Amino acid sequence: ALAQKIEDRGEMIDNDAKLTGMSSFDIRAAAVALKEFQAQMLTEMQAAQKLLVVRQIEAKKSGKPEALKEMLSLQERLKGAQVQAAKYKVMPPAVERHIAAQKQIDEANAKVGAAEEQLEAALAQVAALARTAQLPGAAPEA
């Protein structure tokens, strides 16, 4: 169940098609949420691991092979969940690529915006100069 929960959450950011429709902010938020969830799951799995070890020792002492077999089965399931959780310790490459591309786009948009502002300021200055001083050969405004 834990492995499936982690897989479901990780699937959201591990798919290029889904990332394309998301903003950089949303991707980063989803990645942070996944990392927090993954850390929480690892903590819970470590606690479960300790409990299983105690129960395995008790099962060995009691001499009940079915109880020991059940504990070993649970141990294998827990290991599978831990492997699944470890997959998302680092962000998937698709997320890293998308965030880097989005960052470049944001930087380019900022540069274009700054250039547009400078152009508007320059045009305003030219218009002000044209109003205050007639340039030689320029026709007066009507």
Short mmCIF file of N, CA and C in Angstrom, two decimals:
data_model
loop_
_atom_site.label_atom_id
_atom_site.label_comp_id
_atom_site.label_asym_id
_atom_site.label_seq_id
_atom_site.Cartn_x
_atom_site.Cartn_y
_atom_site.Cartn_z
N ALA A 1 0.82 -1.19 0.00
CA ALA A 1 0.00 0.00 0.00
C ALA A 1 0.87 1.26 0.00
N LEU A 2 1.94 1.25 0.80
CA LEU A 2 2.83 2.41 0.84
C LEU A 2 3.51 2.62 -0.50
N ALA A 3 3.96 1.52 -1.09
CA ALA A 3 4.65 1.62 -2.38
C ALA A 3 3.71 2.20 -3.43
N GLN A 4 2.45 1.82 -3.40
CA GLN A 4 1.49 2.32 -4.37
C GLN A 4 1.21 3.81 -4.15
N LYS A 5 1.13 4.23 -2.89
CA LYS A 5 0.92 5.66 -2.60
C LYS A 5 2.07 6.49 -3.13
N ILE A 6 3.28 6.01 -2.92
CA ILE A 6 4.46 6.74 -3.40
C ILE A 6 4.47 6.76 -4.92
N GLU A 7 4.16 5.64 -5.53
CA GLU A 7 4.13 5.56 -7.00
C GLU A 7 3.09 6.51 -7.57
N ASP A 8 1.91 6.55 -6.95
CA ASP A 8 0.85 7.45 -7.43
C ASP A 8 1.29 8.91 -7.37
N ARG A 9 1.92 9.29 -6.28
CA ARG A 9 2.37 10.68 -6.15
C ARG A 9 3.52 10.98 -7.10
N GLY A 10 4.42 10.03 -7.26
CA GLY A 10 5.57 10.23 -8.13
C GLY A 10 5.20 10.26 -9.59
N GLU A 11 4.16 9.54 -9.95
CA GLU A 11 3.72 9.48 -11.35
C GLU A 11 3.36 10.87 -11.88
N MET A 12 2.89 11.73 -10.99
CA MET A 12 2.46 13.07 -11.39
C MET A 12 3.62 13.88 -11.98
N ILE A 13 4.83 13.73 -11.43
CA ILE A 13 5.95 14.53 -11.92
C ILE A 13 6.95 13.72 -12.73
N ASP A 14 6.66 12.46 -12.95
CA ASP A 14 7.60 11.61 -13.67
C ASP A 14 7.15 11.39 -15.11
N ASN A 15 6.32 12.29 -15.63
CA ASN A 15 5.74 12.12 -16.95
C ASN A 15 5.87 13.43 -17.72
N ASP A 16 6.63 13.40 -18.82
CA ASP A 16 6.85 14.61 -19.62
C ASP A 16 5.54 15.23 -20.09
N ALA A 17 4.58 14.40 -20.49
CA ALA A 17 3.32 14.93 -21.02
C ALA A 17 2.57 15.72 -19.94
N LYS A 18 2.58 15.22 -18.72
CA LYS A 18 1.89 15.93 -17.64
C LYS A 18 2.64 17.20 -17.26
N LEU A 19 3.98 17.16 -17.33
CA LEU A 19 4.78 18.32 -16.97
C LEU A 19 4.59 19.48 -17.93
N THR A 20 4.34 19.16 -19.20
CA THR A 20 4.22 20.19 -20.22
C THR A 20 3.10 21.17 -19.90
N GLY A 21 2.02 20.68 -19.35
CA GLY A 21 0.88 21.54 -19.05
C GLY A 21 0.98 22.26 -17.72
N MET A 22 2.03 21.99 -16.95
CA MET A 22 2.16 22.59 -15.63
C MET A 22 3.12 23.77 -15.64
N SER A 23 2.87 24.73 -14.77
CA SER A 23 3.79 25.86 -14.65
C SER A 23 5.00 25.42 -13.83
N SER A 24 6.05 26.19 -13.92
CA SER A 24 7.27 25.89 -13.17
C SER A 24 6.99 25.87 -11.67
N PHE A 25 6.17 26.81 -11.22
CA PHE A 25 5.82 26.87 -9.80
C PHE A 25 5.08 25.61 -9.37
N ASP A 26 4.12 25.14 -10.19
CA ASP A 26 3.35 23.94 -9.86
C ASP A 26 4.23 22.70 -9.83
N ILE A 27 5.16 22.63 -10.78
CA ILE A 27 6.07 21.47 -10.83
C ILE A 27 6.94 21.44 -9.58
N ARG A 28 7.48 22.60 -9.24
CA ARG A 28 8.35 22.67 -8.06
C ARG A 28 7.54 22.32 -6.80
N ALA A 29 6.32 22.82 -6.70
CA ALA A 29 5.47 22.53 -5.54
C ALA A 29 5.16 21.03 -5.46
N ALA A 30 4.86 20.42 -6.60
CA ALA A 30 4.58 18.98 -6.62
C ALA A 30 5.83 18.18 -6.23
N ALA A 31 6.98 18.61 -6.71
CA ALA A 31 8.23 17.91 -6.39
C ALA A 31 8.55 18.03 -4.91
N VAL A 32 8.35 19.21 -4.35
CA VAL A 32 8.60 19.40 -2.91
C VAL A 32 7.63 18.55 -2.09
N ALA A 33 6.37 18.54 -2.49
CA ALA A 33 5.37 17.73 -1.78
C ALA A 33 5.73 16.25 -1.85
N LEU A 34 6.21 15.81 -3.02
CA LEU A 34 6.60 14.41 -3.17
C LEU A 34 7.79 14.09 -2.27
N LYS A 35 8.77 14.97 -2.23
CA LYS A 35 9.95 14.74 -1.38
C LYS A 35 9.54 14.67 0.10
N GLU A 36 8.65 15.56 0.52
CA GLU A 36 8.18 15.55 1.91
C GLU A 36 7.43 14.26 2.20
N PHE A 37 6.57 13.84 1.28
CA PHE A 37 5.81 12.60 1.45
C PHE A 37 6.77 11.42 1.50
N GLN A 38 7.76 11.43 0.62
CA GLN A 38 8.74 10.34 0.57
C GLN A 38 9.51 10.26 1.88
N ALA A 39 9.92 11.39 2.42
CA ALA A 39 10.65 11.41 3.69
C ALA A 39 9.78 10.88 4.83
N GLN A 40 8.51 11.28 4.82
CA GLN A 40 7.57 10.80 5.84
C GLN A 40 7.40 9.28 5.73
N MET A 41 7.27 8.79 4.50
CA MET A 41 7.11 7.36 4.29
C MET A 41 8.35 6.59 4.74
N LEU A 42 9.53 7.13 4.46
CA LEU A 42 10.76 6.46 4.89
C LEU A 42 10.84 6.38 6.41
N THR A 43 10.41 7.44 7.08
CA THR A 43 10.40 7.44 8.55
C THR A 43 9.44 6.37 9.06
N GLU A 44 8.27 6.31 8.47
CA GLU A 44 7.29 5.30 8.89
C GLU A 44 7.77 3.89 8.57
N MET A 45 8.45 3.73 7.44
CA MET A 45 8.97 2.41 7.08
C MET A 45 10.09 1.98 8.02
N GLN A 46 10.90 2.92 8.47
CA GLN A 46 11.95 2.58 9.43
C GLN A 46 11.34 2.11 10.75
N ALA A 47 10.28 2.78 11.17
CA ALA A 47 9.59 2.36 12.39
C ALA A 47 8.99 0.97 12.21
N ALA A 48 8.40 0.73 11.05
CA ALA A 48 7.83 -0.59 10.76
C ALA A 48 8.93 -1.65 10.72
N GLN A 49 10.08 -1.29 10.18
CA GLN A 49 11.22 -2.21 10.11
C GLN A 49 11.64 -2.64 11.52
N LYS A 50 11.73 -1.68 12.43
CA LYS A 50 12.12 -1.99 13.81
C LYS A 50 11.10 -2.91 14.46
N LEU A 51 9.83 -2.61 14.24
CA LEU A 51 8.77 -3.44 14.80
C LEU A 51 8.83 -4.86 14.23
N LEU A 52 9.07 -4.96 12.94
CA LEU A 52 9.18 -6.28 12.32
C LEU A 52 10.34 -7.09 12.88
N VAL A 53 11.46 -6.45 13.11
CA VAL A 53 12.62 -7.16 13.68
C VAL A 53 12.27 -7.71 15.05
N VAL A 54 11.60 -6.89 15.86
CA VAL A 54 11.19 -7.34 17.20
C VAL A 54 10.24 -8.53 17.07
N ARG A 55 9.28 -8.43 16.17
CA ARG A 55 8.31 -9.52 15.99
C ARG A 55 8.98 -10.78 15.43
N GLN A 56 9.97 -10.62 14.56
CA GLN A 56 10.69 -11.78 14.02
C GLN A 56 11.44 -12.50 15.14
N ILE A 57 12.06 -11.73 16.02
CA ILE A 57 12.78 -12.33 17.15
C ILE A 57 11.80 -13.08 18.04
N GLU A 58 10.65 -12.47 18.30
CA GLU A 58 9.62 -13.13 19.11
C GLU A 58 9.12 -14.40 18.43
N ALA A 59 8.95 -14.35 17.11
CA ALA A 59 8.46 -15.52 16.37
C ALA A 59 9.49 -16.65 16.41
N LYS A 60 10.76 -16.31 16.32
CA LYS A 60 11.81 -17.34 16.40
C LYS A 60 11.82 -17.99 17.78
N LYS A 61 11.68 -17.15 18.81
CA LYS A 61 11.68 -17.66 20.18
C LYS A 61 10.47 -18.54 20.46
N SER A 62 9.33 -18.18 19.88
CA SER A 62 8.11 -18.93 20.13
C SER A 62 8.10 -20.27 19.41
N GLY A 63 8.93 -20.39 18.39
CA GLY A 63 9.00 -21.65 17.66
C GLY A 63 7.82 -21.88 16.73
N LYS A 64 7.14 -20.82 16.34
CA LYS A 64 6.01 -20.93 15.42
C LYS A 64 6.48 -20.58 14.02
N PRO A 65 6.64 -21.58 13.16
CA PRO A 65 7.16 -21.32 11.81
C PRO A 65 6.21 -20.47 10.96
N GLU A 66 4.90 -20.60 11.18
CA GLU A 66 3.96 -19.81 10.38
C GLU A 66 4.07 -18.32 10.73
N ALA A 67 4.30 -18.01 12.00
CA ALA A 67 4.46 -16.61 12.41
C ALA A 67 5.75 -16.03 11.81
N LEU A 68 6.82 -16.83 11.83
CA LEU A 68 8.09 -16.38 11.26
C LEU A 68 7.95 -16.19 9.75
N LYS A 69 7.23 -17.09 9.11
CA LYS A 69 7.01 -16.98 7.66
C LYS A 69 6.22 -15.70 7.34
N GLU A 70 5.23 -15.41 8.15
CA GLU A 70 4.43 -14.19 7.94
C GLU A 70 5.30 -12.94 8.12
N MET A 71 6.16 -12.95 9.12
CA MET A 71 7.05 -11.80 9.36
C MET A 71 8.02 -11.62 8.19
N LEU A 72 8.53 -12.71 7.65
CA LEU A 72 9.43 -12.62 6.50
C LEU A 72 8.70 -12.09 5.27
N SER A 73 7.45 -12.49 5.12
CA SER A 73 6.64 -11.99 4.00
C SER A 73 6.43 -10.48 4.13
N LEU A 74 6.11 -10.05 5.34
CA LEU A 74 5.94 -8.61 5.58
C LEU A 74 7.25 -7.85 5.35
N GLN A 75 8.36 -8.49 5.73
CA GLN A 75 9.68 -7.88 5.52
C GLN A 75 9.93 -7.65 4.03
N GLU A 76 9.58 -8.62 3.20
CA GLU A 76 9.77 -8.48 1.75
C GLU A 76 8.89 -7.36 1.18
N ARG A 77 7.66 -7.29 1.65
CA ARG A 77 6.78 -6.21 1.18
C ARG A 77 7.33 -4.84 1.59
N LEU A 78 7.85 -4.76 2.79
CA LEU A 78 8.42 -3.51 3.27
C LEU A 78 9.64 -3.11 2.44
N LYS A 79 10.46 -4.08 2.11
CA LYS A 79 11.64 -3.80 1.27
C LYS A 79 11.22 -3.26 -0.09
N GLY A 80 10.16 -3.83 -0.66
CA GLY A 80 9.64 -3.35 -1.94
C GLY A 80 9.18 -1.90 -1.85
N ALA A 81 8.51 -1.57 -0.76
CA ALA A 81 8.05 -0.20 -0.57
C ALA A 81 9.24 0.75 -0.39
N GLN A 82 10.28 0.29 0.30
CA GLN A 82 11.46 1.13 0.49
C GLN A 82 12.17 1.40 -0.83
N VAL A 83 12.23 0.39 -1.68
CA VAL A 83 12.84 0.57 -3.01
C VAL A 83 12.03 1.58 -3.81
N GLN A 84 10.72 1.46 -3.75
CA GLN A 84 9.84 2.38 -4.47
C GLN A 84 10.03 3.81 -3.96
N ALA A 85 10.13 3.97 -2.65
CA ALA A 85 10.30 5.30 -2.07
C ALA A 85 11.65 5.89 -2.44
N ALA A 86 12.66 5.07 -2.51
CA ALA A 86 14.01 5.55 -2.84
C ALA A 86 14.09 6.10 -4.26
N LYS A 87 13.18 5.66 -5.13
CA LYS A 87 13.17 6.15 -6.52
C LYS A 87 13.01 7.66 -6.58
N TYR A 88 12.32 8.23 -5.63
CA TYR A 88 12.01 9.66 -5.67
C TYR A 88 12.84 10.48 -4.69
N LYS A 89 13.98 9.93 -4.26
CA LYS A 89 14.88 10.70 -3.40
C LYS A 89 15.43 11.90 -4.15
N VAL A 90 15.69 11.72 -5.42
CA VAL A 90 16.10 12.83 -6.28
C VAL A 90 14.99 13.05 -7.30
N MET A 91 14.90 14.27 -7.80
CA MET A 91 13.85 14.56 -8.77
C MET A 91 14.11 13.83 -10.08
N PRO A 92 13.06 13.36 -10.73
CA PRO A 92 13.23 12.70 -12.02
C PRO A 92 13.85 13.66 -13.04
N PRO A 93 14.61 13.12 -14.00
CA PRO A 93 15.26 13.97 -15.01
C PRO A 93 14.27 14.86 -15.77
N ALA A 94 13.08 14.36 -16.02
CA ALA A 94 12.08 15.16 -16.75
C ALA A 94 11.76 16.44 -15.98
N VAL A 95 11.69 16.35 -14.67
CA VAL A 95 11.39 17.51 -13.84
C VAL A 95 12.54 18.51 -13.91
N GLU A 96 13.76 17.99 -13.78
CA GLU A 96 14.94 18.87 -13.83
C GLU A 96 15.01 19.60 -15.17
N ARG A 97 14.77 18.86 -16.26
CA ARG A 97 14.81 19.47 -17.59
C ARG A 97 13.74 20.54 -17.73
N HIS A 98 12.55 20.23 -17.29
CA HIS A 98 11.43 21.17 -17.43
C HIS A 98 11.67 22.43 -16.60
N ILE A 99 12.16 22.26 -15.39
CA ILE A 99 12.43 23.42 -14.54
C ILE A 99 13.52 24.29 -15.16
N ALA A 100 14.58 23.66 -15.69
CA ALA A 100 15.67 24.42 -16.32
C ALA A 100 15.15 25.17 -17.55
N ALA A 101 14.34 24.51 -18.36
CA ALA A 101 13.80 25.16 -19.56
C ALA A 101 12.87 26.31 -19.17
N GLN A 102 12.04 26.08 -18.17
CA GLN A 102 11.12 27.13 -17.73
C GLN A 102 11.88 28.32 -17.15
N LYS A 103 12.98 28.03 -16.46
CA LYS A 103 13.80 29.12 -15.90
C LYS A 103 14.39 29.96 -17.03
N GLN A 104 14.87 29.31 -18.09
CA GLN A 104 15.42 30.05 -19.23
C GLN A 104 14.34 30.89 -19.90
N ILE A 105 13.15 30.34 -20.04
CA ILE A 105 12.04 31.08 -20.64
C ILE A 105 11.69 32.29 -19.78
N ASP A 106 11.64 32.09 -18.46
CA ASP A 106 11.33 33.20 -17.56
C ASP A 106 12.39 34.30 -17.65
N GLU A 107 13.66 33.90 -17.72
CA GLU A 107 14.74 34.88 -17.83
C GLU A 107 14.65 35.64 -19.15
N ALA A 108 14.35 34.93 -20.24
CA ALA A 108 14.22 35.58 -21.55
C ALA A 108 13.05 36.55 -21.54
N ASN A 109 11.93 36.14 -20.95
CA ASN A 109 10.77 37.03 -20.86
C ASN A 109 11.09 38.28 -20.04
N ALA A 110 11.86 38.12 -18.99
CA ALA A 110 12.25 39.27 -18.17
C ALA A 110 13.13 40.23 -18.97
N LYS A 111 14.05 39.67 -19.76
CA LYS A 111 14.92 40.52 -20.59
C LYS A 111 14.11 41.25 -21.65
N VAL A 112 13.17 40.56 -22.28
CA VAL A 112 12.31 41.19 -23.28
C VAL A 112 11.49 42.30 -22.64
N GLY A 113 10.95 42.04 -21.47
CA GLY A 113 10.17 43.05 -20.75
C GLY A 113 11.01 44.28 -20.42
N ALA A 114 12.23 44.05 -19.97
CA ALA A 114 13.13 45.17 -19.65
C ALA A 114 13.47 45.96 -20.91
N ALA A 115 13.70 45.26 -22.02
CA ALA A 115 14.02 45.94 -23.28
C ALA A 115 12.82 46.76 -23.76
N GLU A 116 11.61 46.21 -23.61
CA GLU A 116 10.41 46.95 -24.00
C GLU A 116 10.25 48.22 -23.17
N GLU A 117 10.53 48.12 -21.88
CA GLU A 117 10.44 49.30 -21.01
C GLU A 117 11.46 50.36 -21.42
N GLN A 118 12.68 49.92 -21.74
CA GLN A 118 13.71 50.86 -22.17
C GLN A 118 13.32 51.52 -23.49
N LEU A 119 12.73 50.73 -24.40
CA LEU A 119 12.29 51.27 -25.68
C LEU A 119 11.18 52.31 -25.48
N GLU A 120 10.23 51.99 -24.62
CA GLU A 120 9.15 52.94 -24.33
C GLU A 120 9.70 54.23 -23.72
N ALA A 121 10.67 54.10 -22.83
CA ALA A 121 11.28 55.29 -22.21
C ALA A 121 12.02 56.11 -23.26
N ALA A 122 12.73 55.44 -24.16
CA ALA A 122 13.46 56.15 -25.22
C ALA A 122 12.48 56.85 -26.16
N LEU A 123 11.39 56.18 -26.53
CA LEU A 123 10.38 56.79 -27.40
C LEU A 123 9.74 58.00 -26.72
N ALA A 124 9.51 57.90 -25.43
CA ALA A 124 8.93 59.03 -24.69
C ALA A 124 9.90 60.21 -24.67
N GLN A 125 11.17 59.92 -24.52
CA GLN A 125 12.17 61.00 -24.53
C GLN A 125 12.25 61.65 -25.90
N VAL A 126 12.22 60.85 -26.96
CA VAL A 126 12.26 61.39 -28.33
C VAL A 126 11.03 62.25 -28.57
N ALA A 127 9.88 61.80 -28.14
CA ALA A 127 8.64 62.57 -28.32
C ALA A 127 8.72 63.89 -27.55
N ALA A 128 9.26 63.84 -26.34
CA ALA A 128 9.39 65.06 -25.54
C ALA A 128 10.36 66.03 -26.20
N LEU A 129 11.45 65.52 -26.72
CA LEU A 129 12.41 66.38 -27.42
C LEU A 129 11.79 67.00 -28.66
N ALA A 130 11.02 66.24 -29.38
CA ALA A 130 10.38 66.73 -30.61
C ALA A 130 9.38 67.83 -30.29
N ARG A 131 8.71 67.71 -29.16
CA ARG A 131 7.73 68.74 -28.78
C ARG A 131 8.42 70.03 -28.32
N THR A 132 9.51 69.89 -27.59
CA THR A 132 10.15 71.09 -27.03
C THR A 132 11.07 71.80 -28.00
N ALA A 133 11.65 71.10 -28.89
CA ALA A 133 12.59 71.75 -29.83
C ALA A 133 12.30 71.25 -31.23
N GLN A 134 12.09 72.19 -32.11
CA GLN A 134 11.87 71.80 -33.50
C GLN A 134 13.22 71.47 -34.12
N LEU A 135 13.29 70.32 -34.69
CA LEU A 135 14.52 69.92 -35.37
C LEU A 135 14.58 70.62 -36.72
N PRO A 136 15.78 71.02 -37.17
CA PRO A 136 15.87 71.69 -38.48
C PRO A 136 15.30 70.79 -39.57
N GLY A 137 14.49 71.34 -40.39
CA GLY A 137 13.90 70.61 -41.51
C GLY A 137 12.66 69.84 -41.14
N ALA A 138 12.28 69.87 -39.87
CA ALA A 138 11.09 69.14 -39.46
C ALA A 138 9.88 70.02 -39.64
N ALA A 139 8.81 69.44 -40.07
CA ALA A 139 7.58 70.19 -40.28
C ALA A 139 6.92 70.42 -38.93
N PRO A 140 6.39 71.62 -38.68
CA PRO A 140 5.72 71.87 -37.40
C PRO A 140 4.48 71.00 -37.28
N GLU A 141 4.21 70.63 -36.03
CA GLU A 141 3.02 69.79 -35.78
C GLU A 141 1.77 70.61 -35.95
N ALA A 142 0.73 69.99 -36.47
CA ALA A 142 -0.51 70.72 -36.71
C ALA A 142 -1.52 70.39 -35.66
#
